[in-house]
PDB file of C-alpha atoms in Angstrom:
ATOM      1  CA  GLY A   1     -60.450 101.201 172.939  1.00 83.00           C
ATOM      2  CA  ASP A   2     -58.163  98.736 174.377  1.00 90.00           C
ATOM      3  CA  SER A   3     -57.498  95.432 172.498  1.00 94.00           C
ATOM      4  CA  VAL A   4     -55.524  92.370 172.208  1.00 97.00           C
ATOM      5  CA  THR A   5     -54.599  90.633 168.917  1.00 96.00           C
ATOM      6  CA  GLN A   6     -53.209  86.992 168.793  1.00 95.00           C
ATOM      7  CA  MET A   7     -51.839  84.879 166.088  1.00 86.00           C
ATOM      8  CA  GLU A   8     -54.373  82.858 164.202  1.00 81.00           C
ATOM      9  CA  GLY A   9     -54.722  79.264 165.231  1.00 85.00           C
ATOM     10  CA  PRO A  10     -54.724  76.465 165.431  1.00 95.00           C
ATOM     11  CA  VAL A  11     -51.182  75.753 165.956  1.00 96.00           C
ATOM     12  CA  THR A  12     -49.956  72.176 165.674  1.00 97.00           C
ATOM     13  CA  LEU A  13     -46.374  71.098 166.632  1.00 97.00           C
ATOM     14  CA  SER A  14     -44.403  67.962 167.480  1.00 97.00           C
ATOM     15  CA  GLU A  15     -43.155  67.283 171.018  1.00 97.00           C
ATOM     16  CA  GLU A  16     -40.063  69.104 171.879  1.00 97.00           C
ATOM     17  CA  ALA A  17     -40.483  71.851 169.322  1.00 97.00           C
ATOM     18  CA  PHE A  18     -40.064  75.489 170.054  1.00 98.00           C
ATOM     19  CA  LEU A  19     -43.303  77.431 170.679  1.00 97.00           C
ATOM     20  CA  THR A  20     -44.113  81.025 169.856  1.00 97.00           C
ATOM     21  CA  ILE A  21     -47.583  82.507 170.107  1.00 97.00           C
ATOM     22  CA  ASN A  22     -47.673  86.131 168.955  1.00 97.00           C
ATOM     23  CA  CYS A  23     -49.639  88.724 170.968  1.00 98.00           C
ATOM     24  CA  THR A  24     -49.862  92.391 170.507  1.00 97.00           C
ATOM     25  CA  TYR A  25     -51.932  95.056 172.184  1.00 97.00           C
ATOM     26  CA  THR A  26     -53.471  98.382 171.685  1.00 95.00           C
ATOM     27  CA  ALA A  27     -53.772 100.429 174.915  1.00 92.00           C
ATOM     28  CA  THR A  28     -54.503 103.970 175.917  1.00 88.00           C
ATOM     29  CA  GLY A  29     -52.451 103.605 179.183  1.00 86.00           C
ATOM     30  CA  TYR A  30     -49.817 101.163 180.638  1.00 89.00           C
ATOM     31  CA  PRO A  31     -51.644  98.036 181.568  1.00 93.00           C
ATOM     32  CA  SER A  32     -50.482  94.715 182.936  1.00 94.00           C
ATOM     33  CA  LEU A  33     -50.215  91.782 180.523  1.00 96.00           C
ATOM     34  CA  PHE A  34     -51.166  88.194 181.119  1.00 96.00           C
ATOM     35  CA  TRP A  35     -51.246  84.691 179.507  1.00 97.00           C
ATOM     36  CA  TYR A  36     -54.013  82.394 180.512  1.00 97.00           C
ATOM     37  CA  VAL A  37     -54.380  78.803 179.523  1.00 97.00           C
ATOM     38  CA  GLN A  38     -57.683  76.809 179.200  1.00 95.00           C
ATOM     39  CA  TYR A  39     -57.674  73.070 179.182  1.00 93.00           C
ATOM     40  CA  PRO A  40     -60.613  71.138 177.668  1.00 88.00           C
ATOM     41  CA  GLY A  41     -63.629  71.477 179.989  1.00 84.00           C
ATOM     42  CA  GLU A  42     -61.916  73.674 182.439  1.00 86.00           C
ATOM     43  CA  GLY A  43     -61.851  77.392 183.277  1.00 89.00           C
ATOM     44  CA  LEU A  44     -58.904  79.617 182.745  1.00 94.00           C
ATOM     45  CA  GLN A  45     -55.702  79.348 184.572  1.00 94.00           C
ATOM     46  CA  LEU A  46     -53.096  82.132 184.904  1.00 94.00           C
ATOM     47  CA  LEU A  47     -49.958  81.032 183.215  1.00 97.00           C
ATOM     48  CA  LEU A  48     -47.743  84.172 183.639  1.00 97.00           C
ATOM     49  CA  LYS A  49     -48.045  88.023 184.002  1.00 95.00           C
ATOM     50  CA  ALA A  50     -45.948  91.097 183.655  1.00 95.00           C
ATOM     51  CA  THR A  51     -46.891  94.408 185.198  1.00 92.00           C
ATOM     52  CA  LYS A  52     -44.471  96.891 183.452  1.00 92.00           C
ATOM     53  CA  ALA A  53     -42.500  97.294 180.336  1.00 94.00           C
ATOM     54  CA  ASP A  54     -39.364  95.075 180.152  1.00 95.00           C
ATOM     55  CA  ASP A  55     -40.681  92.671 182.874  1.00 96.00           C
ATOM     56  CA  LYS A  56     -40.444  88.993 181.880  1.00 97.00           C
ATOM     57  CA  GLY A  57     -43.154  86.705 183.256  1.00 97.00           C
ATOM     58  CA  SER A  58     -42.340  82.927 183.418  1.00 97.00           C
ATOM     59  CA  ASN A  59     -43.899  79.791 184.645  1.00 97.00           C
ATOM     60  CA  LYS A  60     -43.695  76.127 183.794  1.00 95.00           C
ATOM     61  CA  GLY A  61     -41.085  76.622 181.119  1.00 97.00           C
ATOM     62  CA  PHE A  62     -43.186  79.288 179.364  1.00 98.00           C
ATOM     63  CA  GLU A  63     -41.915  82.889 179.153  1.00 98.00           C
ATOM     64  CA  ALA A  64     -43.147  86.217 177.719  1.00 98.00           C
ATOM     65  CA  THR A  65     -41.564  89.746 177.822  1.00 98.00           C
ATOM     66  CA  TYR A  66     -43.592  92.991 178.022  1.00 97.00           C
ATOM     67  CA  ARG A  67     -42.262  94.932 175.073  1.00 96.00           C
ATOM     68  CA  LYS A  68     -43.676  98.585 175.191  1.00 94.00           C
ATOM     69  CA  GLU A  69     -41.889  99.743 172.075  1.00 94.00           C
ATOM     70  CA  THR A  70     -43.492  96.940 169.951  1.00 95.00           C
ATOM     71  CA  THR A  71     -46.624  96.639 172.075  1.00 96.00           C
ATOM     72  CA  SER A  72     -46.211  92.905 172.191  1.00 97.00           C
ATOM     73  CA  PHE A  73     -46.169  90.176 174.711  1.00 98.00           C
ATOM     74  CA  HIS A  74     -45.277  86.947 172.818  1.00 98.00           C
ATOM     75  CA  LEU A  75     -45.390  83.565 174.507  1.00 98.00           C
ATOM     76  CA  GLU A  76     -42.592  81.245 174.113  1.00 98.00           C
ATOM     77  CA  LYS A  77     -41.399  77.775 175.280  1.00 98.00           C
ATOM     78  CA  GLY A  78     -38.249  76.084 174.403  1.00 96.00           C
ATOM     79  CA  SER A  79     -39.634  72.436 174.303  1.00 96.00           C
ATOM     80  CA  VAL A  80     -43.323  71.849 174.244  1.00 97.00           C
ATOM     81  CA  GLN A  81     -44.992  68.587 175.533  1.00 97.00           C
ATOM     82  CA  VAL A  82     -48.239  66.908 174.844  1.00 96.00           C
ATOM     83  CA  SER A  83     -49.610  68.100 178.124  1.00 95.00           C
ATOM     84  CA  ASP A  84     -49.218  71.703 176.812  1.00 97.00           C
ATOM     85  CA  SER A  85     -52.090  71.215 174.362  1.00 96.00           C
ATOM     86  CA  ALA A  86     -54.718  73.775 175.330  1.00 97.00           C
ATOM     87  CA  VAL A  87     -56.112  77.102 174.274  1.00 96.00           C
ATOM     88  CA  TYR A  88     -53.897  80.102 175.194  1.00 97.00           C
ATOM     89  CA  PHE A  89     -55.329  83.562 175.916  1.00 97.00           C
ATOM     90  CA  CYS A  90     -53.257  86.785 175.946  1.00 98.00           C
ATOM     91  CA  ALA A  91     -55.084  89.597 178.066  1.00 97.00           C
ATOM     92  CA  LEU A  92     -54.526  93.077 179.554  1.00 95.00           C
ATOM     93  CA  MET A  93     -55.901  94.804 182.611  1.00 92.00           C
ATOM     94  CA  TYR A  94     -55.245  98.078 184.286  1.00 86.00           C
ATOM     95  CA  GLU A  95     -54.457  98.312 187.831  1.00 79.00           C
ATOM     96  CA  GLY A  96     -57.477  98.923 190.121  1.00 75.00           C
ATOM     97  CA  ALA A  97     -59.990  97.678 187.265  1.00 79.00           C
ATOM     98  CA  GLN A  98     -60.589  94.083 187.561  1.00 83.00           C
ATOM     99  CA  LYS A  99     -61.482  93.833 183.898  1.00 90.00           C
ATOM    100  CA  LEU A 100     -59.463  91.581 181.706  1.00 93.00           C
ATOM    101  CA  VAL A 101     -59.440  92.330 177.898  1.00 95.00           C
ATOM    102  CA  PHE A 102     -58.647  89.030 176.134  1.00 96.00           C
ATOM    103  CA  GLY A 103     -57.421  88.068 172.641  1.00 96.00           C
ATOM    104  CA  GLN A 104     -59.407  85.648 170.628  1.00 95.00           C
ATOM    105  CA  GLY A 105     -57.231  82.630 171.863  1.00 96.00           C
ATOM    106  CA  THR A 106     -54.902  80.310 170.177  1.00 96.00           C
ATOM    107  CA  ARG A 107     -55.515  76.500 170.099  1.00 96.00           C
ATOM    108  CA  LEU A 108     -52.326  74.581 170.487  1.00 97.00           C
ATOM    109  CA  THR A 109     -52.012  70.925 169.712  1.00 97.00           C
ATOM    110  CA  ILE A 110     -48.883  69.031 170.335  1.00 97.00           C
ATOM    111  CA  ASN A 111     -48.461  65.648 168.736  1.00 96.00           C
ATOM    112  CA  PRO A 112     -46.161  63.037 170.282  1.00 94.00           C
TER     113      PRO A 112
ATOM    114  CA  LYS B   1     -57.882  76.316 199.951  1.00 68.00           C
ATOM    115  CA  ALA B   2     -60.991  75.630 197.792  1.00 80.00           C
ATOM    116  CA  GLY B   3     -61.023  77.200 194.289  1.00 92.00           C
ATOM    117  CA  VAL B   4     -63.779  79.276 192.825  1.00 96.00           C
ATOM    118  CA  THR B   5     -67.006  77.281 192.458  1.00 97.00           C
ATOM    119  CA  GLN B   6     -69.893  77.780 190.109  1.00 97.00           C
ATOM    120  CA  THR B   7     -73.303  76.235 190.123  1.00 97.00           C
ATOM    121  CA  PRO B   8     -74.782  74.756 188.193  1.00 97.00           C
ATOM    122  CA  ARG B   9     -72.214  73.452 185.710  1.00 96.00           C
ATOM    123  CA  TYR B  10     -74.639  72.909 182.859  1.00 97.00           C
ATOM    124  CA  LEU B  11     -78.024  74.517 182.256  1.00 96.00           C
ATOM    125  CA  ILE B  12     -80.547  74.121 179.409  1.00 98.00           C
ATOM    126  CA  LYS B  13     -83.223  76.963 179.087  1.00 98.00           C
ATOM    127  CA  THR B  14     -85.844  77.958 176.650  1.00 98.00           C
ATOM    128  CA  ARG B  15     -85.999  81.340 174.837  1.00 98.00           C
ATOM    129  CA  GLY B  16     -87.791  83.894 176.922  1.00 98.00           C
ATOM    130  CA  GLN B  17     -86.943  82.385 180.297  1.00 98.00           C
ATOM    131  CA  GLN B  18     -84.742  83.764 182.751  1.00 98.00           C
ATOM    132  CA  VAL B  19     -81.696  82.148 184.445  1.00 98.00           C
ATOM    133  CA  THR B  20     -79.673  82.705 187.710  1.00 98.00           C
ATOM    134  CA  LEU B  21     -76.002  81.608 187.939  1.00 98.00           C
ATOM    135  CA  SER B  22     -74.059  81.388 191.154  1.00 98.00           C
ATOM    136  CA  CYS B  23     -70.394  81.945 191.985  1.00 98.00           C
ATOM    137  CA  SER B  24     -68.669  81.379 195.162  1.00 98.00           C
ATOM    138  CA  PRO B  25     -65.145  82.970 195.286  1.00 97.00           C
ATOM    139  CA  ILE B  26     -62.161  81.688 196.940  1.00 95.00           C
ATOM    140  CA  SER B  27     -62.388  82.284 200.721  1.00 94.00           C
ATOM    141  CA  GLY B  28     -61.048  85.812 201.628  1.00 92.00           C
ATOM    142  CA  HIS B  29     -61.456  87.149 197.976  1.00 93.00           C
ATOM    143  CA  ARG B  30     -63.745  90.138 197.806  1.00 93.00           C
ATOM    144  CA  SER B  31     -63.835  90.866 194.112  1.00 93.00           C
ATOM    145  CA  VAL B  32     -65.840  88.885 191.646  1.00 95.00           C
ATOM    146  CA  SER B  33     -65.857  89.290 187.881  1.00 95.00           C
ATOM    147  CA  TRP B  34     -68.028  87.581 185.196  1.00 98.00           C
ATOM    148  CA  TYR B  35     -67.174  86.823 181.754  1.00 97.00           C
ATOM    149  CA  GLN B  36     -69.089  85.352 178.699  1.00 98.00           C
ATOM    150  CA  GLN B  37     -67.176  83.010 176.407  1.00 95.00           C
ATOM    151  CA  THR B  38     -68.539  82.073 172.980  1.00 95.00           C
ATOM    152  CA  PRO B  39     -66.902  80.764 169.901  1.00 91.00           C
ATOM    153  CA  GLY B  40     -67.761  83.893 167.897  1.00 89.00           C
ATOM    154  CA  GLN B  41     -67.207  86.633 170.364  1.00 92.00           C
ATOM    155  CA  GLY B  42     -64.574  85.100 172.536  1.00 93.00           C
ATOM    156  CA  LEU B  43     -64.165  86.266 176.080  1.00 95.00           C
ATOM    157  CA  GLN B  44     -66.015  89.275 176.961  1.00 96.00           C
ATOM    158  CA  PHE B  45     -66.166  91.072 180.279  1.00 96.00           C
ATOM    159  CA  LEU B  46     -69.736  91.305 181.849  1.00 97.00           C
ATOM    160  CA  PHE B  47     -69.300  93.019 185.245  1.00 94.00           C
ATOM    161  CA  GLU B  48     -67.300  93.138 188.365  1.00 94.00           C
ATOM    162  CA  TYR B  49     -68.400  93.395 192.011  1.00 94.00           C
ATOM    163  CA  PHE B  50     -66.322  94.424 195.030  1.00 92.00           C
ATOM    164  CA  SER B  51     -67.710  94.527 198.504  1.00 91.00           C
ATOM    165  CA  GLU B  52     -71.472  94.316 197.113  1.00 94.00           C
ATOM    166  CA  THR B  53     -70.844  97.203 194.790  1.00 94.00           C
ATOM    167  CA  GLN B  54     -70.671  96.948 191.020  1.00 93.00           C
ATOM    168  CA  ARG B  55     -67.463  98.772 190.050  1.00 91.00           C
ATOM    169  CA  ASN B  56     -67.271  97.955 186.218  1.00 90.00           C
ATOM    170  CA  LYS B  57     -69.702  96.921 183.518  1.00 93.00           C
ATOM    171  CA  GLY B  58     -69.156  95.693 180.147  1.00 94.00           C
ATOM    172  CA  ASN B  59     -71.172  96.370 176.823  1.00 94.00           C
ATOM    173  CA  PHE B  60     -74.073  93.958 177.486  1.00 96.00           C
ATOM    174  CA  PRO B  61     -77.736  94.777 177.426  1.00 96.00           C
ATOM    175  CA  GLY B  62     -79.684  95.381 180.593  1.00 96.00           C
ATOM    176  CA  ARG B  63     -81.059  91.877 180.429  1.00 97.00           C
ATOM    177  CA  PHE B  64     -77.792  90.846 181.997  1.00 98.00           C
ATOM    178  CA  SER B  65     -77.473  91.799 185.774  1.00 97.00           C
ATOM    179  CA  GLY B  66     -75.637  90.754 188.832  1.00 97.00           C
ATOM    180  CA  ARG B  67     -75.327  91.274 192.519  1.00 97.00           C
ATOM    181  CA  GLN B  68     -72.853  90.405 195.412  1.00 97.00           C
ATOM    182  CA  PHE B  69     -73.666  89.337 198.861  1.00 97.00           C
ATOM    183  CA  SER B  70     -72.033  90.168 202.043  1.00 96.00           C
ATOM    184  CA  ASN B  71     -70.185  86.948 201.946  1.00 94.00           C
ATOM    185  CA  SER B  72     -68.728  87.777 198.678  1.00 95.00           C
ATOM    186  CA  ARG B  73     -70.795  85.196 196.832  1.00 98.00           C
ATOM    187  CA  SER B  74     -72.052  86.559 193.557  1.00 98.00           C
ATOM    188  CA  GLU B  75     -75.028  85.808 191.209  1.00 98.00           C
ATOM    189  CA  MET B  76     -75.632  86.843 187.685  1.00 98.00           C
ATOM    190  CA  ASN B  77     -79.120  86.878 186.077  1.00 98.00           C
ATOM    191  CA  VAL B  78     -80.205  86.862 182.546  1.00 98.00           C
ATOM    192  CA  SER B  79     -83.822  87.740 181.782  1.00 96.00           C
ATOM    193  CA  THR B  80     -85.713  87.021 178.648  1.00 97.00           C
ATOM    194  CA  LEU B  81     -83.219  84.572 177.280  1.00 98.00           C
ATOM    195  CA  GLU B  82     -82.158  84.676 173.606  1.00 97.00           C
ATOM    196  CA  LEU B  83     -80.458  81.990 171.525  1.00 97.00           C
ATOM    197  CA  GLY B  84     -77.361  84.143 171.340  1.00 96.00           C
ATOM    198  CA  ASP B  85     -76.997  83.928 175.161  1.00 97.00           C
ATOM    199  CA  SER B  86     -75.915  80.186 174.863  1.00 98.00           C
ATOM    200  CA  ALA B  87     -72.355  80.437 176.118  1.00 97.00           C
ATOM    201  CA  LEU B  88     -69.902  79.445 178.922  1.00 96.00           C
ATOM    202  CA  TYR B  89     -70.258  81.835 181.749  1.00 97.00           C
ATOM    203  CA  LEU B  90     -66.970  82.213 183.839  1.00 97.00           C
ATOM    204  CA  CYS B  91     -66.640  83.757 187.045  1.00 96.00           C
ATOM    205  CA  ALA B  92     -63.276  84.852 188.432  1.00 95.00           C
ATOM    206  CA  SER B  93     -62.280  86.088 191.928  1.00 94.00           C
ATOM    207  CA  SER B  94     -59.543  88.124 193.204  1.00 91.00           C
ATOM    208  CA  PHE B  95     -58.505  89.294 196.621  1.00 87.00           C
ATOM    209  CA  GLY B  96     -58.711  93.065 196.772  1.00 75.00           C
ATOM    210  CA  GLN B  97     -59.265  96.191 194.665  1.00 67.00           C
ATOM    211  CA  SER B  98     -55.934  96.197 193.001  1.00 68.00           C
ATOM    212  CA  SER B  99     -55.128  92.504 192.849  1.00 66.00           C
ATOM    213  CA  TYR B 100     -53.762  91.512 189.336  1.00 72.00           C
ATOM    214  CA  GLU B 101     -54.351  87.823 189.764  1.00 85.00           C
ATOM    215  CA  GLN B 102     -57.910  86.581 188.850  1.00 90.00           C
ATOM    216  CA  TYR B 103     -58.711  82.913 189.665  1.00 92.00           C
ATOM    217  CA  PHE B 104     -61.312  81.351 187.410  1.00 95.00           C
ATOM    218  CA  GLY B 105     -63.925  78.935 188.034  1.00 96.00           C
ATOM    219  CA  PRO B 106     -64.864  76.034 185.659  1.00 94.00           C
ATOM    220  CA  GLY B 107     -67.772  77.982 184.177  1.00 95.00           C
ATOM    221  CA  THR B 108     -71.470  77.340 183.744  1.00 97.00           C
ATOM    222  CA  ARG B 109     -72.503  76.104 180.268  1.00 96.00           C
ATOM    223  CA  LEU B 110     -75.835  77.625 179.396  1.00 98.00           C
ATOM    224  CA  THR B 111     -77.712  76.327 176.339  1.00 98.00           C
ATOM    225  CA  VAL B 112     -80.755  78.251 175.166  1.00 98.00           C
ATOM    226  CA  THR B 113     -83.049  76.352 172.972  1.00 97.00           C
TER     227      THR B 113
END
């Protein structure tokens, strides 16, 4: 079946550091890929998405590129802030099926 | 525009009881999906409703059920609660059948004792 694997957390960085959170997927078809973020005590917020190979999703300084050849969708940010501390989830979904398949989540802590 | 609302936010139940959780989607959204979040299993899909019809169902026992009303509001029910049902239950809504963006509510934290 389809699955998503994220790098193990937690990840701790200093403010202004470069961030990479790895995400790889296994899929039988060609899904859309997403990154969601969950702040403490809240639900999930869509951070960015890419719907086909080589698409780049971007939002709030975060970027991720849909790489079909490596089945990856790594999240990057050039300079993190304390306010980026949260849990990040990589996910996939097929068009027409409102069913997200999530990775296990990566907890990110940014220290000032 | 108001976001997805879920009630109640917190719930404590005893093993063997049943519980009903409610979700009101964003106005105009017709698809509602439910997910269970636990530390051990992560985020898992429960089911999805569109126009009062269940279109997708995850791998959960029959104790987990749901429904959607004509105004798109949805409820999920868990009968004969078990300790392992303790989780954060998240509801998400989206506009149509093929919409990619799901908007999540804050969740209902269910504790089974």
